[in-house]
PDB file of C-alpha atoms and ligand atoms in Angstrom:
ATOM      1  CA  MET A   1      35.942  37.242  89.754  1.00 60.00           C
ATOM      2  CA  GLN A   2      35.879  36.184  93.900  1.00 79.00           C
ATOM      3  CA  GLY A   3      33.013  35.049  95.443  1.00 90.00           C
ATOM      4  CA  ASP A   4      31.350  37.546  98.140  1.00 96.00           C
ATOM      5  CA  LEU A   5      32.963  39.590  99.945  1.00 98.00           C
ATOM      6  CA  LYS A   6      33.228  38.655 103.601  1.00 98.00           C
ATOM      7  CA  VAL A   7      35.134  40.265 107.312  1.00 98.00           C
ATOM      8  CA  PHE A   8      35.933  38.326 110.334  1.00 98.00           C
ATOM      9  CA  SER A   9      37.656  39.453 113.287  1.00 98.00           C
ATOM     10  CA  GLY A  10      39.597  37.449 115.837  1.00 98.00           C
ATOM     11  CA  SER A  11      39.451  38.533 119.068  1.00 98.00           C
ATOM     12  CA  SER A  12      42.345  40.679 119.645  1.00 98.00           C
ATOM     13  CA  HIS A  13      41.059  44.399 118.229  1.00 98.00           C
ATOM     14  CA  SER A  14      37.185  44.255 117.095  1.00 97.00           C
ATOM     15  CA  GLY A  15      37.088  47.898 117.625  1.00 98.00           C
ATOM     16  CA  LEU A  16      39.196  48.202 114.477  1.00 98.00           C
ATOM     17  CA  ALA A  17      38.002  45.250 112.607  1.00 98.00           C
ATOM     18  CA  ALA A  18      34.295  46.964 113.092  1.00 98.00           C
ATOM     19  CA  GLY A  19      35.533  49.852 111.876  1.00 98.00           C
ATOM     20  CA  ILE A  20      36.769  48.279 108.545  1.00 98.00           C
ATOM     21  CA  ALA A  21      33.429  46.463 107.662  1.00 98.00           C
ATOM     22  CA  SER A  22      31.566  49.467 108.385  1.00 98.00           C
ATOM     23  CA  HIS A  23      33.764  51.504 105.759  1.00 98.00           C
ATOM     24  CA  ILE A  24      33.669  48.563 103.517  1.00 98.00           C
ATOM     25  CA  GLY A  25      29.223  48.815 104.398  1.00 98.00           C
ATOM     26  CA  MET A  26      29.029  45.881 105.455  1.00 98.00           C
ATOM     27  CA  PRO A  27      28.701  43.473 109.056  1.00 98.00           C
ATOM     28  CA  LEU A  28      31.275  41.346 110.113  1.00 98.00           C
ATOM     29  CA  GLY A  29      30.965  37.798 109.825  1.00 98.00           C
ATOM     30  CA  LYS A  30      29.946  35.352 112.596  1.00 98.00           C
ATOM     31  CA  ALA A  31      32.311  32.842 114.120  1.00 98.00           C
ATOM     32  CA  ARG A  32      32.200  31.591 117.992  1.00 98.00           C
ATOM     33  CA  ILE A  33      36.071  31.445 119.532  1.00 98.00           C
ATOM     34  CA  ASN A  34      35.701  29.714 122.919  1.00 97.00           C
ATOM     35  CA  ARG A  35      39.148  28.497 124.863  1.00 96.00           C
ATOM     36  CA  PHE A  36      38.529  25.477 126.897  1.00 97.00           C
ATOM     37  CA  SER A  37      40.079  24.841 130.473  1.00 98.00           C
ATOM     38  CA  ASN A  38      42.894  23.558 129.243  1.00 97.00           C
ATOM     39  CA  GLU A  39      43.902  26.797 127.305  1.00 96.00           C
ATOM     40  CA  ASN A  40      42.821  24.998 123.599  1.00 97.00           C
ATOM     41  CA  ILE A  41      41.004  27.621 121.267  1.00 98.00           C
ATOM     42  CA  LYS A  42      38.306  26.360 119.631  1.00 98.00           C
ATOM     43  CA  VAL A  43      36.711  28.757 116.209  1.00 98.00           C
ATOM     44  CA  LYS A  44      33.628  27.708 114.720  1.00 98.00           C
ATOM     45  CA  ILE A  45      32.521  29.665 112.051  1.00 98.00           C
ATOM     46  CA  GLU A  46      28.750  30.823 112.226  1.00 98.00           C
ATOM     47  CA  GLU A  47      27.577  31.381 108.604  1.00 98.00           C
ATOM     48  CA  ASN A  48      27.873  29.895 105.164  1.00 98.00           C
ATOM     49  CA  VAL A  49      31.445  30.963 103.763  1.00 98.00           C
ATOM     50  CA  ARG A  50      31.581  28.391 100.892  1.00 98.00           C
ATOM     51  CA  GLY A  51      33.195  29.913  98.116  1.00 98.00           C
ATOM     52  CA  ALA A  52      34.011  33.111  99.825  1.00 98.00           C
ATOM     53  CA  ASP A  53      36.856  35.886  99.461  1.00 98.00           C
ATOM     54  CA  VAL A  54      37.489  36.112 103.468  1.00 98.00           C
ATOM     55  CA  PHE A  55      39.446  38.527 104.856  1.00 98.00           C
ATOM     56  CA  VAL A  56      40.304  37.885 109.010  1.00 98.00           C
ATOM     57  CA  VAL A  57      41.283  40.987 111.197  1.00 98.00           C
ATOM     58  CA  GLN A  58      43.719  40.359 113.641  1.00 98.00           C
ATOM     59  CA  THR A  59      46.246  42.343 115.053  1.00 98.00           C
ATOM     60  CA  SER A  60      49.593  41.446 117.254  1.00 98.00           C
ATOM     61  CA  CYS A  61      49.074  42.959 120.717  1.00 98.00           C
ATOM     62  CA  PRO A  62      49.086  40.713 124.224  1.00 97.00           C
ATOM     63  CA  PRO A  63      48.407  37.977 124.618  1.00 97.00           C
ATOM     64  CA  VAL A  64      50.660  37.951 121.581  1.00 98.00           C
ATOM     65  CA  SER A  65      51.392  34.283 121.106  1.00 98.00           C
ATOM     66  CA  ASP A  66      47.528  33.391 121.801  1.00 98.00           C
ATOM     67  CA  ASN A  67      46.158  35.741 119.066  1.00 98.00           C
ATOM     68  CA  LEU A  68      48.459  34.222 116.597  1.00 98.00           C
ATOM     69  CA  VAL A  69      47.427  31.018 117.325  1.00 98.00           C
ATOM     70  CA  GLU A  70      43.731  31.967 117.290  1.00 98.00           C
ATOM     71  CA  MET A  71      44.529  33.833 113.871  1.00 98.00           C
ATOM     72  CA  LEU A  72      46.213  30.170 112.387  1.00 98.00           C
ATOM     73  CA  ILE A  73      43.139  28.346 113.752  1.00 98.00           C
ATOM     74  CA  MET A  74      40.379  30.867 112.330  1.00 98.00           C
ATOM     75  CA  LEU A  75      42.648  30.372 109.109  1.00 98.00           C
ATOM     76  CA  ASP A  76      42.292  26.891 108.959  1.00 98.00           C
ATOM     77  CA  ALA A  77      38.454  26.488 110.220  1.00 98.00           C
ATOM     78  CA  LEU A  78      37.995  28.938 106.859  1.00 98.00           C
ATOM     79  CA  LYS A  79      40.137  26.497 104.600  1.00 98.00           C
ATOM     80  CA  TYR A  80      37.977  23.841 105.791  1.00 98.00           C
ATOM     81  CA  SER A  81      34.633  25.757 105.704  1.00 98.00           C
ATOM     82  CA  SER A  82      35.789  26.254 101.594  1.00 98.00           C
ATOM     83  CA  ALA A  83      36.084  29.641 101.555  1.00 98.00           C
ATOM     84  CA  SER A  84      37.743  30.331  98.112  1.00 98.00           C
ATOM     85  CA  ARG A  85      40.402  33.371  99.147  1.00 98.00           C
ATOM     86  CA  ILE A  86      41.310  33.885 102.102  1.00 98.00           C
ATOM     87  CA  THR A  87      43.356  36.965 103.009  1.00 98.00           C
ATOM     88  CA  ALA A  88      45.225  37.328 106.843  1.00 98.00           C
ATOM     89  CA  VAL A  89      44.593  41.632 107.577  1.00 98.00           C
ATOM     90  CA  LEU A  90      47.497  41.860 109.639  1.00 98.00           C
ATOM     91  CA  PRO A  91      47.391  45.362 110.726  1.00 98.00           C
ATOM     92  CA  TYR A  92      50.635  44.626 113.312  1.00 98.00           C
ATOM     93  CA  PHE A  93      52.095  41.951 111.796  1.00 98.00           C
ATOM     94  CA  PRO A  94      53.340  39.705 114.894  1.00 98.00           C
ATOM     95  CA  TYR A  95      56.595  38.792 115.597  1.00 98.00           C
ATOM     96  CA  ALA A  96      58.596  40.668 113.329  1.00 96.00           C
ATOM     97  CA  ARG A  97      60.995  41.681 115.806  1.00 91.00           C
ATOM     98  CA  SER A  98      63.583  38.641 114.466  1.00 93.00           C
ATOM     99  CA  ASP A  99      64.067  39.487 110.666  1.00 92.00           C
ATOM    100  CA  LYS A 100      67.238  38.547 109.795  1.00 93.00           C
ATOM    101  CA  LYS A 101      69.784  36.222 111.194  1.00 93.00           C
ATOM    102  CA  ASP A 102      72.028  38.421 112.783  1.00 90.00           C
ATOM    103  CA  GLU A 103      73.202  35.893 115.312  1.00 93.00           C
ATOM    104  CA  SER A 104      73.992  32.505 116.019  1.00 94.00           C
ATOM    105  CA  ARG A 105      71.917  30.258 116.623  1.00 96.00           C
ATOM    106  CA  ILE A 106      68.536  32.467 116.492  1.00 96.00           C
ATOM    107  CA  SER A 107      65.523  31.992 114.474  1.00 95.00           C
ATOM    108  CA  ILE A 108      63.931  34.439 111.844  1.00 96.00           C
ATOM    109  CA  THR A 109      60.513  34.620 113.592  1.00 97.00           C
ATOM    110  CA  ALA A 110      59.171  36.752 110.758  1.00 97.00           C
ATOM    111  CA  ARG A 111      59.715  34.118 108.315  1.00 97.00           C
ATOM    112  CA  LEU A 112      58.636  31.307 110.644  1.00 98.00           C
ATOM    113  CA  VAL A 113      55.308  32.988 111.394  1.00 98.00           C
ATOM    114  CA  ALA A 114      54.974  33.986 107.257  1.00 98.00           C
ATOM    115  CA  ASP A 115      54.963  30.092 106.754  1.00 98.00           C
ATOM    116  CA  LEU A 116      52.768  29.455 109.669  1.00 98.00           C
ATOM    117  CA  LEU A 117      49.696  31.571 107.780  1.00 98.00           C
ATOM    118  CA  GLN A 118      50.051  30.173 104.619  1.00 98.00           C
ATOM    119  CA  THR A 119      49.905  26.533 105.729  1.00 98.00           C
ATOM    120  CA  ALA A 120      47.488  27.469 107.935  1.00 98.00           C
ATOM    121  CA  GLY A 121      44.831  28.910 105.106  1.00 98.00           C
ATOM    122  CA  ALA A 122      45.898  32.674 104.326  1.00 98.00           C
ATOM    123  CA  ASP A 123      46.182  32.831 100.493  1.00 98.00           C
ATOM    124  CA  ARG A 124      47.297  36.465 100.636  1.00 98.00           C
ATOM    125  CA  VAL A 125      48.487  38.911 103.904  1.00 98.00           C
ATOM    126  CA  LEU A 126      47.148  42.722 104.138  1.00 98.00           C
ATOM    127  CA  THR A 127      49.690  44.270 106.490  1.00 98.00           C
ATOM    128  CA  MET A 128      51.081  47.379 107.654  1.00 98.00           C
ATOM    129  CA  THR A 129      54.289  49.548 108.347  1.00 96.00           C
ATOM    130  CA  LEU A 130      56.538  46.277 108.460  1.00 95.00           C
ATOM    131  CA  HIS A 131      59.589  46.303 111.200  1.00 91.00           C
ATOM    132  CA  ALA A 132      61.118  45.549 108.062  1.00 91.00           C
ATOM    133  CA  PRO A 133      60.522  46.012 104.316  1.00 89.00           C
ATOM    134  CA  GLN A 134      62.139  42.390 103.549  1.00 90.00           C
ATOM    135  CA  ILE A 135      59.358  40.316 105.517  1.00 95.00           C
ATOM    136  CA  LEU A 136      57.462  40.912 102.300  1.00 93.00           C
ATOM    137  CA  GLY A 137      59.906  38.474 100.753  1.00 94.00           C
ATOM    138  CA  PHE A 138      59.145  35.836 103.363  1.00 96.00           C
ATOM    139  CA  PHE A 139      55.676  34.857 101.505  1.00 95.00           C
ATOM    140  CA  ARG A 140      55.423  32.754  98.627  1.00 94.00           C
ATOM    141  CA  ASN A 141      51.938  34.072  98.210  1.00 95.00           C
ATOM    142  CA  PRO A 142      50.974  37.872  97.343  1.00 97.00           C
ATOM    143  CA  ALA A 143      51.548  40.129  99.966  1.00 97.00           C
ATOM    144  CA  ASP A 144      50.480  43.518 100.546  1.00 97.00           C
ATOM    145  CA  GLN A 145      51.776  46.470 103.077  1.00 97.00           C
ATOM    146  CA  LEU A 146      49.907  49.413 102.764  1.00 97.00           C
ATOM    147  CA  MET A 147      51.602  52.463 105.001  1.00 96.00           C
ATOM    148  CA  ALA A 148      50.615  55.084 107.599  1.00 96.00           C
ATOM    149  CA  HIS A 149      52.037  57.643 105.725  1.00 93.00           C
ATOM    150  CA  PRO A 150      48.865  59.010 103.997  1.00 95.00           C
ATOM    151  CA  ILE A 151      47.392  59.136 107.497  1.00 97.00           C
ATOM    152  CA  LEU A 152      50.222  60.570 109.175  1.00 97.00           C
ATOM    153  CA  ILE A 153      51.103  63.250 106.442  1.00 95.00           C
ATOM    154  CA  ASN A 154      47.228  64.677 106.448  1.00 96.00           C
ATOM    155  CA  TYR A 155      47.323  64.958 110.021  1.00 97.00           C
ATOM    156  CA  PHE A 156      50.281  66.941 109.951  1.00 97.00           C
ATOM    157  CA  ARG A 157      49.963  68.967 106.644  1.00 96.00           C
ATOM    158  CA  GLN A 158      47.251  70.477 109.299  1.00 96.00           C
ATOM    159  CA  LYS A 159      49.853  71.916 111.331  1.00 96.00           C
ATOM    160  CA  ASN A 160      52.569  75.355 110.407  1.00 96.00           C
ATOM    161  CA  LEU A 161      55.231  73.408 109.121  1.00 97.00           C
ATOM    162  CA  SER A 162      57.355  76.135 107.778  1.00 97.00           C
ATOM    163  CA  ASN A 163      60.142  75.782 110.419  1.00 98.00           C
ATOM    164  CA  THR A 164      59.851  71.764 110.507  1.00 98.00           C
ATOM    165  CA  ILE A 165      62.034  69.408 110.244  1.00 98.00           C
ATOM    166  CA  VAL A 166      61.228  65.336 110.429  1.00 98.00           C
ATOM    167  CA  VAL A 167      63.849  63.310 112.595  1.00 97.00           C
ATOM    168  CA  ALA A 168      64.541  59.595 112.043  1.00 96.00           C
ATOM    169  CA  THR A 169      65.056  57.868 115.615  1.00 95.00           C
ATOM    170  CA  ASP A 170      68.286  55.679 113.861  1.00 92.00           C
ATOM    171  CA  ALA A 171      69.277  54.758 110.418  1.00 91.00           C
ATOM    172  CA  GLY A 172      66.830  52.019 110.229  1.00 88.00           C
ATOM    173  CA  SER A 173      63.861  54.068 109.533  1.00 91.00           C
ATOM    174  CA  ALA A 174      65.472  56.813 107.623  1.00 94.00           C
ATOM    175  CA  LYS A 175      64.792  55.993 104.429  1.00 93.00           C
ATOM    176  CA  PHE A 176      60.953  56.067 105.650  1.00 92.00           C
ATOM    177  CA  ALA A 177      61.265  59.014 107.438  1.00 95.00           C
ATOM    178  CA  GLY A 178      63.201  60.868 104.311  1.00 96.00           C
ATOM    179  CA  HIS A 179      59.753  59.642 102.188  1.00 94.00           C
ATOM    180  CA  PHE A 180      57.346  61.427 105.397  1.00 95.00           C
ATOM    181  CA  ALA A 181      59.562  64.051 105.132  1.00 97.00           C
ATOM    182  CA  LYS A 182      59.488  64.380 100.971  1.00 96.00           C
ATOM    183  CA  ARG A 183      55.908  64.628 101.504  1.00 94.00           C
ATOM    184  CA  ILE A 184      55.305  66.802 103.890  1.00 95.00           C
ATOM    185  CA  GLY A 185      57.882  68.728 102.317  1.00 96.00           C
ATOM    186  CA  THR A 186      60.586  69.548 105.157  1.00 97.00           C
ATOM    187  CA  PRO A 187      64.342  68.780 106.271  1.00 97.00           C
ATOM    188  CA  MET A 188      65.087  65.872 107.745  1.00 97.00           C
ATOM    189  CA  ALA A 189      67.847  64.914 110.804  1.00 97.00           C
ATOM    190  CA  ILE A 190      69.030  61.493 111.445  1.00 97.00           C
ATOM    191  CA  ILE A 191      69.908  60.151 114.957  1.00 95.00           C
ATOM    192  CA  ASP A 192      72.546  57.844 115.115  1.00 91.00           C
ATOM    193  CA  LYS A 193      70.803  55.299 117.995  1.00 88.00           C
ATOM    194  CA  ARG A 194      72.702  52.772 119.397  1.00 87.00           C
ATOM    195  CA  ARG A 195      71.534  48.776 121.206  1.00 77.00           C
ATOM    196  CA  THR A 196      74.143  47.285 122.892  1.00 69.00           C
ATOM    197  CA  ASP A 197      71.838  44.483 123.478  1.00 67.00           C
ATOM    198  CA  ASP A 198      68.664  43.144 123.696  1.00 66.00           C
ATOM    199  CA  THR A 199      67.719  44.618 126.723  1.00 61.00           C
ATOM    200  CA  GLU A 200      65.800  47.833 124.696  1.00 66.00           C
ATOM    201  CA  SER A 201      67.793  50.624 126.239  1.00 75.00           C
ATOM    202  CA  PRO A 202      69.158  52.197 122.892  1.00 84.00           C
ATOM    203  CA  GLN A 203      71.029  55.404 123.491  1.00 84.00           C
ATOM    204  CA  SER A 204      71.133  58.236 120.990  1.00 81.00           C
ATOM    205  CA  VAL A 205      74.845  59.078 120.543  1.00 84.00           C
ATOM    206  CA  ALA A 206      74.933  61.786 117.765  1.00 90.00           C
ATOM    207  CA  LEU A 207      72.422  63.820 115.588  1.00 95.00           C
ATOM    208  CA  ILE A 208      72.981  64.143 111.639  1.00 96.00           C
ATOM    209  CA  GLY A 209      71.329  67.658 110.641  1.00 96.00           C
ATOM    210  CA  ASP A 210      70.831  70.456 112.547  1.00 96.00           C
ATOM    211  CA  VAL A 211      67.234  71.123 114.741  1.00 97.00           C
ATOM    212  CA  ASN A 212      68.475  74.280 116.476  1.00 98.00           C
ATOM    213  CA  GLY A 213      65.293  76.325 116.629  1.00 98.00           C
ATOM    214  CA  LYS A 214      63.064  74.282 115.049  1.00 98.00           C
ATOM    215  CA  ASP A 215      59.936  72.295 115.406  1.00 98.00           C
ATOM    216  CA  VAL A 216      60.516  68.514 115.163  1.00 98.00           C
ATOM    217  CA  ILE A 217      58.831  65.553 114.150  1.00 98.00           C
ATOM    218  CA  ILE A 218      60.146  62.217 115.439  1.00 97.00           C
ATOM    219  CA  TYR A 219      59.261  59.327 113.067  1.00 96.00           C
ATOM    220  CA  ASP A 220      59.349  55.576 113.767  1.00 95.00           C
ATOM    221  CA  ASP A 221      57.908  52.491 113.022  1.00 95.00           C
ATOM    222  CA  GLU A 222      56.774  51.865 116.684  1.00 96.00           C
ATOM    223  CA  ILE A 223      57.104  52.460 120.522  1.00 97.00           C
ATOM    224  CA  ALA A 224      57.531  49.535 122.112  1.00 96.00           C
ATOM    225  CA  THR A 225      58.768  50.562 125.671  1.00 95.00           C
ATOM    226  CA  GLY A 226      59.396  54.304 124.453  1.00 96.00           C
ATOM    227  CA  GLY A 227      63.355  54.292 125.201  1.00 93.00           C
ATOM    228  CA  SER A 228      63.724  55.254 121.634  1.00 93.00           C
ATOM    229  CA  ILE A 229      61.416  58.136 121.813  1.00 96.00           C
ATOM    230  CA  ARG A 230      63.234  59.182 124.897  1.00 95.00           C
ATOM    231  CA  GLU A 231      66.415  59.076 123.635  1.00 94.00           C
ATOM    232  CA  ALA A 232      65.284  61.411 120.627  1.00 95.00           C
ATOM    233  CA  ALA A 233      63.643  63.675 122.751  1.00 96.00           C
ATOM    234  CA  ARG A 234      66.466  64.123 125.004  1.00 95.00           C
ATOM    235  CA  ILE A 235      69.340  64.581 122.188  1.00 95.00           C
ATOM    236  CA  LEU A 236      66.409  66.782 120.027  1.00 97.00           C
ATOM    237  CA  ARG A 237      66.097  69.445 122.830  1.00 96.00           C
ATOM    238  CA  ASP A 238      69.955  68.949 124.133  1.00 95.00           C
ATOM    239  CA  PHE A 239      70.626  70.727 120.332  1.00 96.00           C
ATOM    240  CA  GLY A 240      68.365  73.260 120.801  1.00 97.00           C
ATOM    241  CA  ALA A 241      64.710  71.676 119.293  1.00 98.00           C
ATOM    242  CA  LYS A 242      61.651  74.122 120.210  1.00 97.00           C
ATOM    243  CA  GLU A 243      58.494  71.543 119.572  1.00 97.00           C
ATOM    244  CA  VAL A 244      59.191  67.950 119.908  1.00 98.00           C
ATOM    245  CA  CYS A 245      56.428  65.994 118.232  1.00 98.00           C
ATOM    246  CA  VAL A 246      56.340  62.145 117.281  1.00 98.00           C
ATOM    247  CA  GLY A 247      54.371  60.731 114.379  1.00 98.00           C
ATOM    248  CA  VAL A 248      54.730  56.742 114.534  1.00 98.00           C
ATOM    249  CA  THR A 249      52.728  53.862 113.314  1.00 98.00           C
ATOM    250  CA  HIS A 250      52.329  51.445 115.982  1.00 98.00           C
ATOM    251  CA  GLY A 251      51.502  52.400 119.195  1.00 98.00           C
ATOM    252  CA  VAL A 252      52.883  48.981 121.138  1.00 97.00           C
ATOM    253  CA  LEU A 253      53.596  50.778 124.421  1.00 97.00           C
ATOM    254  CA  SER A 254      55.047  48.005 126.127  1.00 95.00           C
ATOM    255  CA  GLY A 255      55.789  47.840 130.287  1.00 92.00           C
ATOM    256  CA  ASN A 256      56.101  51.191 131.456  1.00 94.00           C
ATOM    257  CA  ALA A 257      55.650  52.728 128.332  1.00 97.00           C
ATOM    258  CA  ALA A 258      53.413  55.439 129.493  1.00 97.00           C
ATOM    259  CA  GLU A 259      55.631  57.096 132.304  1.00 96.00           C
ATOM    260  CA  VAL A 260      58.643  57.067 130.636  1.00 97.00           C
ATOM    261  CA  LEU A 261      56.710  59.055 127.212  1.00 97.00           C
ATOM    262  CA  ASN A 262      55.166  61.305 129.935  1.00 97.00           C
ATOM    263  CA  LYS A 263      58.915  62.430 131.043  1.00 96.00           C
ATOM    264  CA  ALA A 264      60.250  62.539 127.394  1.00 95.00           C
ATOM    265  CA  ASP A 265      58.384  66.005 127.746  1.00 84.00           C
ATOM    266  CA  LEU A 266      56.994  65.339 124.389  1.00 97.00           C
ATOM    267  CA  ASP A 267      54.462  68.018 123.112  1.00 98.00           C
ATOM    268  CA  GLU A 268      52.623  66.009 121.102  1.00 98.00           C
ATOM    269  CA  LEU A 269      52.841  61.926 120.524  1.00 98.00           C
ATOM    270  CA  VAL A 270      50.649  60.895 117.578  1.00 98.00           C
ATOM    271  CA  VAL A 271      49.941  56.746 116.650  1.00 98.00           C
ATOM    272  CA  THR A 272      47.601  54.841 114.479  1.00 98.00           C
ATOM    273  CA  ASP A 273      44.840  52.165 116.272  1.00 98.00           C
ATOM    274  CA  THR A 274      46.663  49.413 114.440  1.00 98.00           C
ATOM    275  CA  ILE A 275      46.931  48.187 118.414  1.00 98.00           C
ATOM    276  CA  PRO A 276      44.198  48.834 120.812  1.00 98.00           C
ATOM    277  CA  ILE A 277      45.091  50.941 123.368  1.00 97.00           C
ATOM    278  CA  ALA A 278      42.623  50.566 126.410  1.00 92.00           C
ATOM    279  CA  GLU A 279      41.801  52.329 130.063  1.00 94.00           C
ATOM    280  CA  PRO A 280      43.909  53.464 131.769  1.00 93.00           C
ATOM    281  CA  LYS A 281      47.153  53.764 129.828  1.00 94.00           C
ATOM    282  CA  LEU A 282      44.982  55.751 127.220  1.00 95.00           C
ATOM    283  CA  SER A 283      44.148  58.677 129.158  1.00 95.00           C
ATOM    284  CA  SER A 284      47.399  58.276 131.153  1.00 96.00           C
ATOM    285  CA  ILE A 285      49.670  59.422 128.363  1.00 97.00           C
ATOM    286  CA  LYS A 286      50.044  62.977 127.967  1.00 96.00           C
ATOM    287  CA  ASN A 287      49.232  64.425 124.756  1.00 97.00           C
ATOM    288  CA  LEU A 288      48.201  61.583 122.815  1.00 98.00           C
ATOM    289  CA  ARG A 289      45.972  61.148 120.139  1.00 98.00           C
ATOM    290  CA  VAL A 290      45.198  57.883 118.070  1.00 98.00           C
ATOM    291  CA  LEU A 291      44.221  57.994 114.645  1.00 98.00           C
ATOM    292  CA  THR A 292      42.097  55.226 112.836  1.00 98.00           C
ATOM    293  CA  THR A 293      43.531  53.207 110.026  1.00 98.00           C
ATOM    294  CA  ALA A 294      39.948  51.650 109.378  1.00 98.00           C
ATOM    295  CA  PRO A 295      39.070  53.681 105.953  1.00 98.00           C
ATOM    296  CA  LEU A 296      42.467  52.662 104.581  1.00 98.00           C
ATOM    297  CA  PHE A 297      42.250  49.191 105.385  1.00 98.00           C
ATOM    298  CA  GLY A 298      38.633  48.970 104.499  1.00 98.00           C
ATOM    299  CA  GLU A 299      39.470  50.450 101.081  1.00 98.00           C
ATOM    300  CA  ALA A 300      42.602  47.789 100.501  1.00 98.00           C
ATOM    301  CA  ILE A 301      39.988  45.020 101.145  1.00 98.00           C
ATOM    302  CA  LYS A 302      37.700  46.773  98.691  1.00 98.00           C
ATOM    303  CA  ARG A 303      40.405  46.935  96.072  1.00 98.00           C
ATOM    304  CA  ILE A 304      41.673  43.749  96.878  1.00 98.00           C
ATOM    305  CA  HIS A 305      38.457  41.849  96.314  1.00 98.00           C
ATOM    306  CA  ALA A 306      37.958  43.887  93.207  1.00 97.00           C
ATOM    307  CA  GLY A 307      41.187  42.690  91.851  1.00 97.00           C
ATOM    308  CA  LEU A 308      42.000  46.821  91.939  1.00 97.00           C
ATOM    309  CA  SER A 309      45.552  48.248  92.484  1.00 97.00           C
ATOM    310  CA  LEU A 310      46.415  49.707  95.847  1.00 97.00           C
ATOM    311  CA  SER A 311      49.169  51.766  94.669  1.00 95.00           C
ATOM    312  CA  GLU A 312      47.107  55.138  94.605  1.00 93.00           C
ATOM    313  CA  LEU A 313      46.679  54.498  98.992  1.00 94.00           C
ATOM    314  CA  MET A 314      49.958  54.709  99.467  1.00 83.00           C
ATOM    315  CA  GLU A 315      49.777  58.358  98.423  1.00 75.00           C
ATOM    316  CA  ALA A 316      48.708  61.326 100.028  1.00 63.00           C
TER     317      ALA A 316
HETATM  318  C1  R5P B 401      63.880  50.063 115.863  1.00 78.24           C
HETATM  319  O1  R5P B 401      64.337  49.469 116.789  1.00 78.24           O
HETATM  320  C2  R5P B 401      62.615  50.610 115.630  1.00 78.24           C
HETATM  321  O2  R5P B 401      62.072  51.213 114.329  1.00 78.24           O
HETATM  322  C3  R5P B 401      61.690  51.220 117.073  1.00 78.24           C
HETATM  323  O3  R5P B 401      62.615  52.232 117.286  1.00 78.24           O
HETATM  324  C4  R5P B 401      61.999  50.188 118.021  1.00 78.24           C
HETATM  325  O4  R5P B 401      61.134  49.043 117.908  1.00 78.24           O
HETATM  326  C5  R5P B 401      61.017  51.139 119.118  1.00 78.24           C
HETATM  327  O5  R5P B 401      61.415  50.461 120.690  1.00 78.24           O
HETATM  328  P1  R5P B 401      61.441  51.274 121.603  1.00 78.24           P
HETATM  329  O6  R5P B 401      59.958  51.865 121.720  1.00 78.24           O
HETATM  330  O7  R5P B 401      61.571  50.126 122.788  1.00 78.24           O
HETATM  331  O8  R5P B 401      62.642  51.560 122.070  1.00 78.24           O
END
């Protein structure tokens, strides 16, 4: 049996952390985070955590590297404050874009981050919709991956899906798009997306499946620059799609994504709140809807604390 449950928040997404704590029915733990003039970060845990079962919520959003280092320092501070078990809760996992050795002389940064989290003191990890599922295997300690599927599925089920088809933006997202389509009872199609380099300018070159006259839900794990969604929407309209909606877990929305997405002529863009979307971006993106993940993370934390299974949370 673990000690008292406590939830702390880093500075990346205090709104989500507060929502998680509120779902559990407890206040956030007290910690003070200071930045010195030389940009060094100092964390002080301002309550007793000796013997406690502690969860620290920190997502990956700008400044990405600072937020990661802040998380490492929080974990270290909690370890030295004698918490009995520490779970790093990473709604959007940092540095996940490099997850395999597919080029010479590169770092597998997702594995490096897994090593750093463990070295800093994380006994467990809780995350959501990884860019690649094999990242879970980079941890020697237990790691749980939640999927946003139940949240997205509950939302899209409220619509008339009788003429709907789910479309994966590329082969990489096809497996999970297939699960998603099966759960909402629709067929699926796959776009052949090509990237020639790291310029984040993909091209949709072909479509496998028939979208003519159909309402489409484009499925993907994340929107970064919006290039993949723009390309997907373009090819789907070319092939006669009617309504084009998007269901994505992580709304990274980097650079001029808002502009790119607004030009893509989407009927609805649904993301979750694993990453904070601040004003003016929030209201500048047309037809954007943000669904909260706080109850799902809160429930997962309660179950991990009580030693219960998380499998049911994957269902909708
Ligand atoms: C594969 O590359 C991913 O599943 C996403 O499609 C990608 O990360 C989205 O990035 P962007 O919005 O920059 O095209």
